[in-house]
């Protein structure tokens, strides 16, 4: 009920291409869906987040697409650059009146090749 | 720079020992979260404190404990260490007490058990 499934595990994209990472969730009570970017030796950094009242959110080259009926959301990185090479994590949570938490996907290692 | 400070960056110790990890949240943030990141388990939520009180608990072992002090910094205590406790330990902070809002991560403490 609390799982967030992320795919693919790893992804190689050419410079200038579009990187797409997908996540699926089960708990329909989730109301907050962030994406984090993590470089080696660093902590996860909040990249972009969406709430289920909108179907898409864009910040620069990064876009979250959200499909509430399918219980899926995805991260699109347009014009992918070598500096985007990192591990990306999706996550989901809901307002906690009790023992709630941010549940993370298993991560996608993205490599952008020249 | 997320504004979350974790010390030490690296810790090497032996089985059976006890260690303390420290976290200073971003200025103004009242919640502190602790996560464990290992290769096979991904990012696992351990525990959350909000304004000095325990707010949410994940799969934290009984050998592990945490607290948040009046100045809002937090410490994670790990005792009777085992080889399997080797991992990255991250602290995150957020403004409020609910997990469905932005969490900002520190750069972690790498714990190695020999």
CSV table of N, CA and C in Angstrom, one decimal, chain A residues 21-96:
chain,number,residue,atom,x,y,z
A,21,UNK,N,11.7,9.1,-16.9
A,21,UNK,CA,11.7,8.2,-15.7
A,21,UNK,C,10.3,8.1,-15.2
A,22,UNK,N,9.9,6.9,-14.9
A,22,UNK,CA,8.5,6.6,-14.6
A,22,UNK,C,8.3,6.1,-13.1
A,23,UNK,N,7.2,6.5,-12.5
A,23,UNK,CA,6.9,6.0,-11.2
A,23,UNK,C,5.4,5.6,-11.1
A,24,UNK,N,5.1,4.6,-10.3
A,24,UNK,CA,3.8,4.2,-10.1
A,24,UNK,C,3.5,4.0,-8.6
A,25,UNK,N,2.4,4.4,-8.1
A,25,UNK,CA,2.1,4.3,-6.7
A,25,UNK,C,0.8,3.5,-6.5
A,26,UNK,N,0.5,3.1,-5.3
A,26,UNK,CA,-0.7,2.3,-5.0
A,26,UNK,C,-1.6,3.1,-4.1
A,27,UNK,N,-1.1,3.9,-3.2
A,27,UNK,CA,-1.9,4.5,-2.2
A,27,UNK,C,-2.6,5.8,-2.7
A,28,UNK,N,-3.9,5.7,-2.9
A,28,UNK,CA,-4.6,6.9,-3.5
A,28,UNK,C,-4.7,8.1,-2.6
A,29,UNK,N,-4.3,7.9,-1.4
A,29,UNK,CA,-4.3,9.0,-0.4
A,29,UNK,C,-3.0,9.9,-0.6
A,30,UNK,N,-2.0,9.4,-1.3
A,30,UNK,CA,-0.8,10.3,-1.6
A,30,UNK,C,-1.2,11.6,-2.2
A,31,UNK,N,-0.7,12.7,-1.7
A,31,UNK,CA,-1.0,14.0,-2.3
A,31,UNK,C,0.2,14.9,-2.5
A,32,UNK,N,1.4,14.3,-2.5
A,32,UNK,CA,2.6,15.0,-2.7
A,32,UNK,C,3.6,14.1,-3.4
A,33,UNK,N,4.1,14.6,-4.6
A,33,UNK,CA,5.0,13.7,-5.4
A,33,UNK,C,6.2,14.5,-5.8
A,34,UNK,N,7.3,14.4,-5.0
A,34,UNK,CA,8.6,15.1,-5.4
A,34,UNK,C,9.5,14.2,-6.2
A,35,UNK,N,10.4,14.8,-6.9
A,35,UNK,CA,11.6,14.2,-7.5
A,35,UNK,C,12.8,14.7,-6.9
A,36,UNK,N,13.8,13.8,-6.6
A,36,UNK,CA,15.1,14.2,-6.1
A,36,UNK,C,16.2,13.8,-7.0
A,37,UNK,N,17.2,14.6,-7.1
A,37,UNK,CA,18.4,14.4,-7.9
A,37,UNK,C,19.6,14.2,-6.9
A,38,UNK,N,20.3,13.1,-7.1
A,38,UNK,CA,21.5,12.9,-6.2
A,38,UNK,C,22.7,12.6,-7.0
A,39,UNK,N,23.8,13.4,-6.7
A,39,UNK,CA,25.1,13.2,-7.3
A,39,UNK,C,25.9,12.4,-6.3
A,40,UNK,N,26.9,11.7,-6.8
A,40,UNK,CA,27.8,10.9,-5.9
A,40,UNK,C,28.4,11.7,-4.8
A,41,UNK,N,28.3,11.2,-3.6
A,41,UNK,CA,28.9,11.9,-2.5
A,41,UNK,C,28.1,13.1,-1.9
A,42,UNK,N,26.9,13.2,-2.5
A,42,UNK,CA,26.0,14.3,-2.0
A,42,UNK,C,24.6,13.8,-1.6
A,43,UNK,N,23.9,14.6,-0.8
A,43,UNK,CA,22.6,14.2,-0.5
A,43,UNK,C,21.6,14.4,-1.6
A,44,UNK,N,20.4,13.8,-1.5
A,44,UNK,CA,19.4,14.1,-2.5
A,44,UNK,C,19.0,15.5,-2.5
A,45,UNK,N,18.8,16.1,-3.6
A,45,UNK,CA,18.4,17.5,-3.7
A,45,UNK,C,17.0,17.6,-4.4
A,46,UNK,N,16.1,18.3,-3.8
A,46,UNK,CA,14.8,18.4,-4.3
A,46,UNK,C,14.8,19.1,-5.7
A,47,UNK,N,14.2,18.5,-6.7
A,47,UNK,CA,14.3,19.0,-8.0
A,47,UNK,C,13.0,19.7,-8.4
A,48,UNK,N,11.9,19.0,-8.2
A,48,UNK,CA,10.6,19.5,-8.6
A,48,UNK,C,9.6,18.6,-7.9
A,49,UNK,N,8.4,19.2,-7.6
A,49,UNK,CA,7.3,18.4,-7.0
A,49,UNK,C,6.0,18.8,-7.5
A,50,UNK,N,5.0,17.9,-7.4
A,50,UNK,CA,3.7,18.1,-7.9
A,50,UNK,C,2.7,17.6,-6.9
A,51,UNK,N,1.5,18.3,-6.9
A,51,UNK,CA,0.4,17.8,-6.1
A,51,UNK,C,-0.7,17.4,-7.1
A,52,UNK,N,-1.6,16.5,-6.7
A,52,UNK,CA,-2.5,15.8,-7.7
A,52,UNK,C,-3.6,16.7,-8.3
A,53,UNK,N,-3.6,18.0,-7.9
A,53,UNK,CA,-4.7,18.9,-8.5
A,53,UNK,C,-4.3,19.4,-9.9
A,54,UNK,N,-3.0,19.1,-10.3
A,54,UNK,CA,-2.6,19.5,-11.6
A,54,UNK,C,-2.0,18.3,-12.3
A,55,UNK,N,-2.0,18.3,-13.7
A,55,UNK,CA,-1.6,17.1,-14.4
A,55,UNK,C,-0.1,17.3,-14.9
A,56,UNK,N,0.4,18.5,-14.8
A,56,UNK,CA,1.7,18.7,-15.3
A,56,UNK,C,2.3,20.0,-14.6
A,57,UNK,N,3.6,19.9,-14.3
A,57,UNK,CA,4.4,21.0,-13.8
A,57,UNK,C,5.7,21.1,-14.4
A,58,UNK,N,6.1,22.3,-14.9
A,58,UNK,CA,7.3,22.4,-15.6
A,58,UNK,C,8.2,23.5,-14.9
A,59,UNK,N,9.5,23.1,-14.7
A,59,UNK,CA,10.5,24.1,-14.2
A,59,UNK,C,11.7,23.9,-15.1
A,60,UNK,N,11.9,24.9,-15.9
A,60,UNK,CA,13.0,24.9,-16.8
A,60,UNK,C,13.0,23.7,-17.8
A,61,UNK,N,14.0,22.8,-17.8
A,61,UNK,CA,14.0,21.7,-18.6
A,61,UNK,C,13.3,20.4,-18.0
A,62,UNK,N,12.9,20.6,-16.8
A,62,UNK,CA,12.3,19.5,-16.0
A,62,UNK,C,10.8,19.6,-16.0
A,63,UNK,N,10.1,18.5,-16.3
A,63,UNK,CA,8.6,18.5,-16.3
A,63,UNK,C,8.2,17.2,-15.5
A,64,UNK,N,7.2,17.4,-14.7
A,64,UNK,CA,6.5,16.2,-14.1
A,64,UNK,C,5.2,16.1,-14.8
A,65,UNK,N,4.9,14.9,-15.3
A,65,UNK,CA,3.5,14.6,-15.8
A,65,UNK,C,2.9,13.7,-14.8
A,66,UNK,N,1.6,14.0,-14.5
A,66,UNK,CA,0.9,13.2,-13.4
A,66,UNK,C,-0.4,12.7,-14.0
A,67,UNK,N,-0.6,11.4,-13.8
A,67,UNK,CA,-1.9,10.7,-14.3
A,67,UNK,C,-2.5,10.1,-13.0
A,68,UNK,N,-3.5,10.8,-12.5
A,68,UNK,CA,-4.1,10.4,-11.3
A,68,UNK,C,-4.9,9.1,-11.4
A,69,UNK,N,-5.6,8.9,-12.5
A,69,UNK,CA,-6.4,7.7,-12.7
A,69,UNK,C,-5.5,6.5,-12.9
A,70,UNK,N,-4.4,6.6,-13.5
A,70,UNK,CA,-3.4,5.5,-13.7
A,70,UNK,C,-2.5,5.3,-12.5
A,71,UNK,N,-2.5,6.3,-11.5
A,71,UNK,CA,-1.6,6.3,-10.4
A,71,UNK,C,-0.2,6.2,-10.8
A,72,UNK,N,0.1,7.1,-11.8
A,72,UNK,CA,1.5,7.1,-12.3
A,72,UNK,C,2.0,8.6,-12.4
A,73,UNK,N,3.2,8.8,-12.3
A,73,UNK,CA,3.8,10.1,-12.6
A,73,UNK,C,5.2,9.9,-13.1
A,74,UNK,N,5.6,10.9,-13.9
A,74,UNK,CA,6.9,10.7,-14.6
A,74,UNK,C,7.7,12.0,-14.6
A,75,UNK,N,9.0,11.9,-14.7
A,75,UNK,CA,9.9,13.0,-14.9
A,75,UNK,C,10.4,13.0,-16.3
A,76,UNK,N,10.3,14.2,-17.0
A,76,UNK,CA,10.9,14.3,-18.3
A,76,UNK,C,12.0,15.4,-18.2
A,77,UNK,N,13.1,15.1,-18.7
A,77,UNK,CA,14.2,16.0,-18.8
A,77,UNK,C,14.5,16.3,-20.2
A,78,UNK,N,14.2,17.5,-20.6
A,78,UNK,CA,14.3,17.9,-22.0
A,78,UNK,C,15.8,18.4,-22.3
A,79,UNK,N,16.2,18.2,-23.5
A,79,UNK,CA,17.6,18.7,-23.9
A,79,UNK,C,18.6,18.2,-22.8
A,80,UNK,N,18.6,16.9,-22.6
A,80,UNK,CA,19.5,16.4,-21.5
A,80,UNK,C,20.9,16.7,-21.8
A,81,UNK,N,21.6,17.1,-20.7
A,81,UNK,CA,23.0,17.5,-20.7
A,81,UNK,C,23.9,16.6,-19.8
A,82,UNK,N,25.2,16.5,-20.2
A,82,UNK,CA,26.0,15.6,-19.3
A,82,UNK,C,26.0,15.9,-17.9
A,83,UNK,N,25.7,17.2,-17.5
A,83,UNK,CA,25.6,17.6,-16.1
A,83,UNK,C,24.4,17.1,-15.4
A,84,UNK,N,23.4,16.5,-16.2
A,84,UNK,CA,22.2,15.9,-15.6
A,84,UNK,C,22.5,14.4,-15.2
A,85,UNK,N,23.7,13.9,-15.5
A,85,UNK,CA,24.0,12.5,-15.1
A,85,UNK,C,24.0,12.4,-13.6
A,86,UNK,N,23.1,11.7,-13.1
A,86,UNK,CA,22.9,11.6,-11.6
A,86,UNK,C,21.9,10.4,-11.4
A,87,UNK,N,21.7,10.2,-10.1
A,87,UNK,CA,20.6,9.2,-9.8
A,87,UNK,C,19.4,10.0,-9.4
A,88,UNK,N,18.2,9.6,-9.9
A,88,UNK,CA,17.0,10.3,-9.7
A,88,UNK,C,16.0,9.4,-8.9
A,89,UNK,N,15.4,10.0,-7.9
A,89,UNK,CA,14.5,9.3,-7.1
A,89,UNK,C,13.1,10.0,-7.1
A,90,UNK,N,12.0,9.2,-7.3
A,90,UNK,CA,10.7,9.7,-7.1
A,90,UNK,C,10.3,9.4,-5.7
A,91,UNK,N,9.3,10.1,-5.2
A,91,UNK,CA,8.8,9.8,-3.9
A,91,UNK,C,7.3,10.2,-3.8
A,92,UNK,N,6.7,9.8,-2.7
A,92,UNK,CA,5.3,10.1,-2.5
A,92,UNK,C,5.0,10.2,-1.0
A,93,UNK,N,4.0,11.0,-0.7
A,93,UNK,CA,3.7,11.1,0.7
A,93,UNK,C,2.3,11.7,0.8
A,94,UNK,N,1.8,11.7,2.0
A,94,UNK,CA,0.5,12.4,2.3
A,94,UNK,C,0.5,13.1,3.6
A,95,UNK,N,-0.4,13.9,3.8
A,95,UNK,CA,-0.4,14.7,5.1
A,95,UNK,C,-0.5,13.7,6.2
A,96,UNK,N,0.3,13.9,7.2
A,96,UNK,CA,0.3,12.9,8.3
A,96,UNK,C,-0.3,13.5,9.6
